[in-house]
Coordinates of C-alpha atoms in Angstrom, one line a residue:
M1 CA 62.7 107.5 68.5
S2 CA 62.2 104.1 69.7
I3 CA 60.3 103.5 73.0
K4 CA 60.1 100.3 74.9
R5 CA 57.3 99.7 77.4
M6 CA 57.4 97.7 80.5
S7 CA 54.7 96.9 83.0
L8 CA 55.5 96.1 86.7
R9 CA 53.4 94.3 89.2
F10 CA 53.8 94.4 92.9
N11 CA 52.6 91.7 95.2
L12 CA 51.9 93.5 98.3
D13 CA 51.9 90.2 100.3
N14 CA 55.7 89.9 99.3
E15 CA 57.8 92.0 101.5
A16 CA 60.4 93.0 98.9
D17 CA 57.6 94.0 96.5
R18 CA 55.7 95.9 99.1
K19 CA 58.9 97.8 100.1
A20 CA 59.6 98.6 96.4
W21 CA 56.0 99.8 96.0
E22 CA 56.2 102.1 99.1
H23 CA 59.4 103.7 97.8
L24 CA 57.9 104.2 94.3
K25 CA 54.5 105.6 95.5
N26 CA 56.1 108.3 97.5
I27 CA 58.2 109.7 94.6
T28 CA 57.0 113.1 93.5
D29 CA 59.3 113.2 90.5
S30 CA 59.1 110.9 87.4
K31 CA 58.8 107.3 88.6
N32 CA 60.1 106.3 85.1
K33 CA 63.3 108.3 85.6
T34 CA 63.8 106.9 89.0
V35 CA 63.4 103.3 87.9
I36 CA 65.8 103.8 85.0
A37 CA 68.4 105.6 87.3
T38 CA 68.1 102.7 89.9
V39 CA 68.6 100.0 87.3
N40 CA 71.6 101.7 85.9
Q41 CA 73.1 102.2 89.3
F42 CA 72.5 98.5 90.1
Y43 CA 74.3 97.2 86.9
E44 CA 77.0 99.9 87.0
P45 CA 78.0 100.3 90.6
H46 CA 81.1 102.3 89.9
T47 CA 79.5 105.6 90.5
E48 CA 80.7 108.9 92.0
I49 CA 80.4 107.5 95.6
T50 CA 82.9 104.7 94.6
E51 CA 85.4 107.2 93.3
T52 CA 84.9 109.3 96.5
I53 CA 85.6 106.4 98.7
K54 CA 88.7 105.5 96.7
E55 CA 90.1 109.0 96.9
T56 CA 89.4 109.2 100.6
I57 CA 91.3 105.9 101.3
R58 CA 94.2 107.2 99.0
E59 CA 94.4 110.5 101.1
C60 CA 94.3 108.7 104.3
L61 CA 97.0 106.2 103.4
Q62 CA 99.3 108.6 101.5
N63 CA 101.6 109.3 104.5
F64 CA 101.2 105.8 105.9
S65 CA 104.2 103.5 105.9
A66 CA 104.7 100.1 107.4
I67 CA 108.0 98.5 108.2
K68 CA 108.3 94.9 108.7
T69 CA 110.9 93.8 111.3
E70 CA 112.2 90.4 111.4
T71 CA 112.5 88.8 114.7
E72 CA 114.8 85.9 115.1
Q73 CA 113.1 83.1 116.8
S74 CA 115.5 80.9 119.0
P75 CA 115.1 77.3 118.3
E76 CA 113.0 75.5 120.9
L77 CA 115.2 73.7 123.2
L78 CA 114.0 70.3 124.3
T79 CA 114.6 68.7 127.8
E80 CA 116.5 65.5 128.1
D81 CA 113.3 63.6 128.8
E82 CA 111.6 65.0 125.6
N83 CA 114.8 64.0 123.5
L84 CA 114.6 60.5 125.0
L85 CA 110.8 60.3 124.2
L86 CA 111.5 61.4 120.6
D87 CA 114.4 58.8 120.3
S88 CA 112.1 56.0 121.6
L89 CA 109.4 57.1 119.1
D90 CA 112.0 57.0 116.3
D91 CA 112.9 53.4 117.4
F92 CA 109.3 52.5 117.6
L93 CA 108.1 53.9 114.4
G94 CA 111.3 53.6 112.4
D95 CA 113.2 56.7 111.6
G96 CA 113.7 55.9 107.9
R97 CA 117.4 55.5 108.2
H98 CA 117.5 51.7 107.8

């Protein structure tokens, strides 16, 4: 059996370290098992809760259907003044038909 040892230090002046220490010091079970389980959950996030969430979403959406209706947009009609303005802009800027 191969055993690897690791030592942890907690700087209680650092908020993240202090929070971690507070959590660990209140554990009544094996701190070693807790740390191992936590590291594994962090690096393997697809746990039972993920599958439960996916299944819940599937169940909620199984009878859902969406229908997209197309609405025809009528072309925007310009007033005579707007058409004259656009014509004068074409003349001023050049309409590319020369």
